[in-house]
Each structure stands twice: as structure tokens, then as C-alpha cells.
Short mmCIF file of C-alpha atoms in Angstrom, two decimals:
data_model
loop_
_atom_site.label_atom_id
_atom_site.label_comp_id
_atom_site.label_asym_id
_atom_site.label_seq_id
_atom_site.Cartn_x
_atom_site.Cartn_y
_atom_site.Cartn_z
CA UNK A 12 -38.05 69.13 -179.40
CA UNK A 13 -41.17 66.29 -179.30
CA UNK A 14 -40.40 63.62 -181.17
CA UNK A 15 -43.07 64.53 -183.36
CA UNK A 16 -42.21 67.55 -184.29
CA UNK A 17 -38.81 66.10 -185.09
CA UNK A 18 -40.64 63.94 -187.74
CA UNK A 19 -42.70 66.70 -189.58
CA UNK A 20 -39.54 69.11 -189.70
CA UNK A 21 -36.50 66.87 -191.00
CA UNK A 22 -38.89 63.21 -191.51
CA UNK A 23 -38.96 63.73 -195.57
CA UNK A 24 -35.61 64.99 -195.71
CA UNK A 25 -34.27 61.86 -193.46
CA UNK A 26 -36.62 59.51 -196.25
CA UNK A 27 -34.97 60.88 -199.50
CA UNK A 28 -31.18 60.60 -197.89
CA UNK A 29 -32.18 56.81 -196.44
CA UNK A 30 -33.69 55.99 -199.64
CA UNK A 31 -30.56 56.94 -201.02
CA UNK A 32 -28.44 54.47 -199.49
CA UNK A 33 -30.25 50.94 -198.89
CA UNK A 34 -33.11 52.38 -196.99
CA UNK A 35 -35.59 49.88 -197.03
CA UNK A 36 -35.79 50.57 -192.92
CA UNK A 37 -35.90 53.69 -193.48
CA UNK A 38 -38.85 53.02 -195.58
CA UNK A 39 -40.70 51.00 -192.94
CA UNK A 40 -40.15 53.91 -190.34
CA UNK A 41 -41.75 56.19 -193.04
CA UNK A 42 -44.75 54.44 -193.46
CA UNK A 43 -45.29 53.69 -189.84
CA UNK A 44 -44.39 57.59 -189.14
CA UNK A 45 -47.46 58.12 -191.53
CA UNK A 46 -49.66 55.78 -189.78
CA UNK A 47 -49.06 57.99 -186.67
CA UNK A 48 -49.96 61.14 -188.50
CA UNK A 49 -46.23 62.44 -187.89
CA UNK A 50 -46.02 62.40 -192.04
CA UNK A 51 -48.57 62.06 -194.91
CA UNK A 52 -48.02 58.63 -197.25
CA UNK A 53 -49.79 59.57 -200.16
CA UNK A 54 -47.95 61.21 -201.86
CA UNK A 55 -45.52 62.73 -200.10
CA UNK A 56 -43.78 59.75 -197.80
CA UNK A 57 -43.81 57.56 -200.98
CA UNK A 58 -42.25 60.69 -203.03
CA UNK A 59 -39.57 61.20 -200.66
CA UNK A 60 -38.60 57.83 -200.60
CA UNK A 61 -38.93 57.28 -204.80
CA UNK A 62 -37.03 60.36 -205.40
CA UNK A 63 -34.04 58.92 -202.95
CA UNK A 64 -33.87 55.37 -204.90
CA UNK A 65 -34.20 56.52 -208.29
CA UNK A 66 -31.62 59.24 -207.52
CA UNK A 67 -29.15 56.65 -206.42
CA UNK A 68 -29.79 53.95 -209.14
CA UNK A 69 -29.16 56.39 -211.82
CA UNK A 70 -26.17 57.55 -210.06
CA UNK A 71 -25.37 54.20 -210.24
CA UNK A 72 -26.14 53.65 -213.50
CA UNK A 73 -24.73 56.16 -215.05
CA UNK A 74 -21.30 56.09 -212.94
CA UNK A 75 -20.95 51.89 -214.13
CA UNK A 76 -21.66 53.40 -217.81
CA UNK A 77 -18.65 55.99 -217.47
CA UNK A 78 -16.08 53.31 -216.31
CA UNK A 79 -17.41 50.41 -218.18
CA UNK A 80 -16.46 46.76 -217.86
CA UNK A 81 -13.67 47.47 -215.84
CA UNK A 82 -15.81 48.06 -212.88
CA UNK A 83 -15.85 44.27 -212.89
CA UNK A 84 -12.02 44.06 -212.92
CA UNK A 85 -11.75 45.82 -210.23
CA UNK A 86 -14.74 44.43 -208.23
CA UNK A 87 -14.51 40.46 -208.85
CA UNK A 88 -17.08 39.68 -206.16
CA UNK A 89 -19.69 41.66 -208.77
CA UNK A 90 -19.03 39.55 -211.58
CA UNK A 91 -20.63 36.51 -210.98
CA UNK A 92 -23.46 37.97 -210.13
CA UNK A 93 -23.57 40.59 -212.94
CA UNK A 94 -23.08 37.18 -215.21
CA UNK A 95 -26.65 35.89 -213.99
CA UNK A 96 -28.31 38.90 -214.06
CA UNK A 97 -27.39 39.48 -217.70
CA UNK A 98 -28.85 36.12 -218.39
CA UNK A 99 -32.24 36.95 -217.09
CA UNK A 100 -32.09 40.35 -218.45
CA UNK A 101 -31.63 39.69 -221.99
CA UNK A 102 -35.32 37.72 -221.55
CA UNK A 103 -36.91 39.77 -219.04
CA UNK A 104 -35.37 43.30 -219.46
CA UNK A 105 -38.28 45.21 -217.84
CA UNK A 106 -39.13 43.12 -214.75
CA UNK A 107 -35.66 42.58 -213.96
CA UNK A 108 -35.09 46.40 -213.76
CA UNK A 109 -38.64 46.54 -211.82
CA UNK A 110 -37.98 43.81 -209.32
CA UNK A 111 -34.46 43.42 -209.08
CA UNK A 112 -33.60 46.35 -206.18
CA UNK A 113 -36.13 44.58 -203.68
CA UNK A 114 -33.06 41.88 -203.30
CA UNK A 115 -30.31 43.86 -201.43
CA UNK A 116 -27.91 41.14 -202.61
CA UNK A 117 -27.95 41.34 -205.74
CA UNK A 118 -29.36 45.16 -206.09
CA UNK A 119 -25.96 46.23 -207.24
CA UNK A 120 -25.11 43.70 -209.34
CA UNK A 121 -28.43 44.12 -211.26
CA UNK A 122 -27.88 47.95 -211.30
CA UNK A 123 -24.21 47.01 -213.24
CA UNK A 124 -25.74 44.61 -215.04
CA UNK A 125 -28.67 47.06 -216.29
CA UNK A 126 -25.79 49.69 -216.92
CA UNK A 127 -23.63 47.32 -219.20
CA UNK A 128 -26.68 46.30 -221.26
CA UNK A 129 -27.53 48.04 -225.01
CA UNK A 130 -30.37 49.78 -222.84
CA UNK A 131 -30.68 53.23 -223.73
CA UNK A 132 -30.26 55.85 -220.75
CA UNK A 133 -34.07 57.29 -221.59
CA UNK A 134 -35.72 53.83 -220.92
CA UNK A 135 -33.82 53.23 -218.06
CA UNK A 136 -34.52 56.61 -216.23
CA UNK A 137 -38.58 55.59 -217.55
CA UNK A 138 -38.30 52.55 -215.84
CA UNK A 139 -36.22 53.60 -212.93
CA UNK A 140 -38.96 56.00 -212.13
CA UNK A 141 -41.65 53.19 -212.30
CA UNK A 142 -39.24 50.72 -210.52
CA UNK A 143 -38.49 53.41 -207.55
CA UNK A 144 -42.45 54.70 -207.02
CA UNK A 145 -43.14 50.51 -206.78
CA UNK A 146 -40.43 50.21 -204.31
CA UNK A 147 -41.03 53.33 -202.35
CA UNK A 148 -44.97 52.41 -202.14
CA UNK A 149 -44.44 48.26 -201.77
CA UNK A 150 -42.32 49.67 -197.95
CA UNK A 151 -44.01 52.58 -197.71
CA UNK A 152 -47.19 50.77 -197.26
CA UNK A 153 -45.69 48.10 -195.33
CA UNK A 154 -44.94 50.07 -192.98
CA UNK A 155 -48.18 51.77 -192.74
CA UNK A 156 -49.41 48.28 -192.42
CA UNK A 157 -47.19 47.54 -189.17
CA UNK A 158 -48.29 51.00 -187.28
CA UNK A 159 -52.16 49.01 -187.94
CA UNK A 160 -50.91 45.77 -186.89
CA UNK A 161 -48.97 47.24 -183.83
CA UNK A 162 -52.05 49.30 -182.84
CA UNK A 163 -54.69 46.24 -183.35
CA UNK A 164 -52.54 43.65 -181.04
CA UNK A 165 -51.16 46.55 -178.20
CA UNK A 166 -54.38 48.21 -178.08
CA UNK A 167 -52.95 51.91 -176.73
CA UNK A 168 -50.26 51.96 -179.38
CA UNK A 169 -49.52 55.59 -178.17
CA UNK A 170 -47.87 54.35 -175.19
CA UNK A 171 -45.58 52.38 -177.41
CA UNK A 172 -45.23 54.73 -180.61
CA UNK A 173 -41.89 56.12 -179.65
CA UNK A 174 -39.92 53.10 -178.70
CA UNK A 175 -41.28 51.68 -182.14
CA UNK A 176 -40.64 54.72 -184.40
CA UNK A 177 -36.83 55.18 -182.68
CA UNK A 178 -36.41 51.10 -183.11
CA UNK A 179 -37.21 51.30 -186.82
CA UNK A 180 -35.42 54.66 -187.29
CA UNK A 181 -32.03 52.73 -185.51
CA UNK A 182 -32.69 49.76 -187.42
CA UNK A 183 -32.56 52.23 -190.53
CA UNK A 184 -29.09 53.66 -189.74
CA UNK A 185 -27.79 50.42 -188.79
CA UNK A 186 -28.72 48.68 -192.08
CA UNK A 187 -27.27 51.39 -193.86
CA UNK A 188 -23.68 51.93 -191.93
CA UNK A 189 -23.42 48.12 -192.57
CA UNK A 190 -24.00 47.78 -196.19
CA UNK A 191 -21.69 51.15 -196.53
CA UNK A 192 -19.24 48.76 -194.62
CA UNK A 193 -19.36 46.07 -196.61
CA UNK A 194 -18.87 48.16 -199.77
CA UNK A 195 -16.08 49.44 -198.08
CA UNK A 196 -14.20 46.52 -196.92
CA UNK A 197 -15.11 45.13 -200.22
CA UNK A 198 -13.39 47.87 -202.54
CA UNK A 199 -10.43 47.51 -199.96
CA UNK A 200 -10.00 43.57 -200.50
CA UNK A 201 -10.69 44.51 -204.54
CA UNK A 202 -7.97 47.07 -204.97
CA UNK A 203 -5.36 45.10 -202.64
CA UNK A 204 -6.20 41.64 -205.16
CA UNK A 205 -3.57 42.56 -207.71
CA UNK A 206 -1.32 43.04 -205.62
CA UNK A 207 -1.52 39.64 -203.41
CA UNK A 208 0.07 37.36 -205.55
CA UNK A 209 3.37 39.65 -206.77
CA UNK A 210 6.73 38.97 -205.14
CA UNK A 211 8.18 41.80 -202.93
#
């Protein structure tokens, strides 16, 4: 199968489940995808990729809410960084939730933070959709923007289309197996805490 026709069969579908797990990449390769006429940006690349992060912050959300404050207990690493971001939020509740996913350090933390406020869940899904169209269309078009760039300094970007789309799409699953890593090793290192200090 061409690699385009790869992209306009399973290219939405691979937005909304990158979106759903750090896919800022994935984001990138979306927009460029679009620039190459593999995918449409407006709407449907930006939908894809809205619907994926506002899917996974209000699984997010709403998990944190079920377990409470103990989420912090059991993930100390979070806390400090939930502390600050409940400073700022109490000031500047609605561009926190806007802005705060385009820092993938502190994403999470702002997403607990959000979760552990007085917020009620209707203005946070309100504002999750804003927050996850922004996002979606901030990468979506930066990515657009790179296919132009790429195409104004190479000239014949078809000769080069491929290795750039596959390099982005790579890039994509890379960023996302490591920050699933990272969670990973982290919730390890949490739950094996208590028990590092107690006498066997």
C-alpha cells in the first residue's frame, strides 16, 4: 500500500489515538500530512487531534477526582508541582487550564491540579474543549507550516515527502513510548517508596 493511501485510510484514526497520549508529534505529522494533501486540516486533522486530547484530559480529570488527594500520596514526584500549579490557578483559573497542556512537564500535574480544585466538572469539560481545539490547531498548523517551509527551502519537496512524513510519524511514537516509560518507571519507584525505609 502507497504511503499515501496509508495516510487517508488509518491517518485520522492514528491522530485521535496520538493525541491521546502526548501527541504533540503526532500533531506535527498531521499538519504536515495535510500540507501534502494526504489529509484535510480544517476541520478534520484539527478534530481528530482535539477529540484525542480532550478525551484524555477528562479521563484524567475525572480518574484524579475519583481517587482524590491520595493520588499525591502515592505519586510524590506530582506534588510539588501540583503545589505551584494550584497557586497560579486560584488567580488564573481559565488560562491555566487553556495553556497549561502545551508544557509536557507539568501537563499532568496541571491536569491533577485542575481536578483537585472546587471547579465544577461542566466548566472544565467547556474549557477542555476550548483548551484541546487551541492545542490541536496551535500543532496542527505548525505543522502545516513546516510542509511550506520544507517545500520553499528543498524546492521538489516531493522527492523528500516520505522520509519527512515517516521521520515525524517515528518521532511521534518515540515521544510517546517514552513518556509512557517514564510514567511507568515512575508509578514503579512510587509504589516501592513505602516500602524502602521498613526493616525486613
Amino acid at each position: 500500500m502507497e504511503l499515501e493511501s496509508l495516510f487517508e485510510h488509518y491517518g485520522y484514526l492514528a491522530l485521535i489515538f496520538g493525541s491521546f497520549a502526548d501527541g504533540m508529534p503526532i500533531m506535527l505529522f498531521g499538519g504536515f500530512a495535510a500540507h501534502r494533501g494526504w489529509l484535510v486540516l480544517v476541520p478534520f486533522v484539527i478534530l481528530a487531534g482535539a477529540v484525542g486530547n480532550f478525551v484524555a484530559s477528562a479521563v484524567w480529570f475525572f480518574g484524579v477526582r475519583a481517587v482524590g488527594e491520595q493520588v499525591l500520596t502515592r505519586r510524590p514526584d506530582w506534588a510539588k508541582q501540583v503545589a505551584r500549579v494550584r497557586a497560579q490557578l486560584d488567580r488564573w483559573e481559565i488560562p491555566v487550564i487553556l495553556g497549561v497542556r502545551f508544557l509536557p512537564g507539568i501537563a499532568t500535574a496541571g491536569l491533577i491540579a485542575v481536578a483537585l480544585s472546587g471547579i465544577s466538572a461542566v466548566r472544565f469539560l467547556v474549557l477542555n474543549a476550548l483548551a484541546a481545539v487551541i492545542w490541536a490547531t496551535a500543532f496542527g498548523v505548525l505543522g502545516y507550516l513546516l510542509g511550506h517551509s520544507v517545500e520553499l527551502l528543498l524546492g521538489e519537496v516531493e522527492r523528500y515527502e516520505k522520509p519527512i512524513a515517516l521521520t515525524l510519524l517515528a518521532g511521534g511514537v518515540v515521544w510517546i513510548a517514552y513518556h509512557q516509560w517514564r510514567r511507568w518507571t515512575r508509578s514503579g519507584l512510587a509504589a516501592a517508596a513505602p516500602n524502602a525505609g521498613r526493616p525486613t
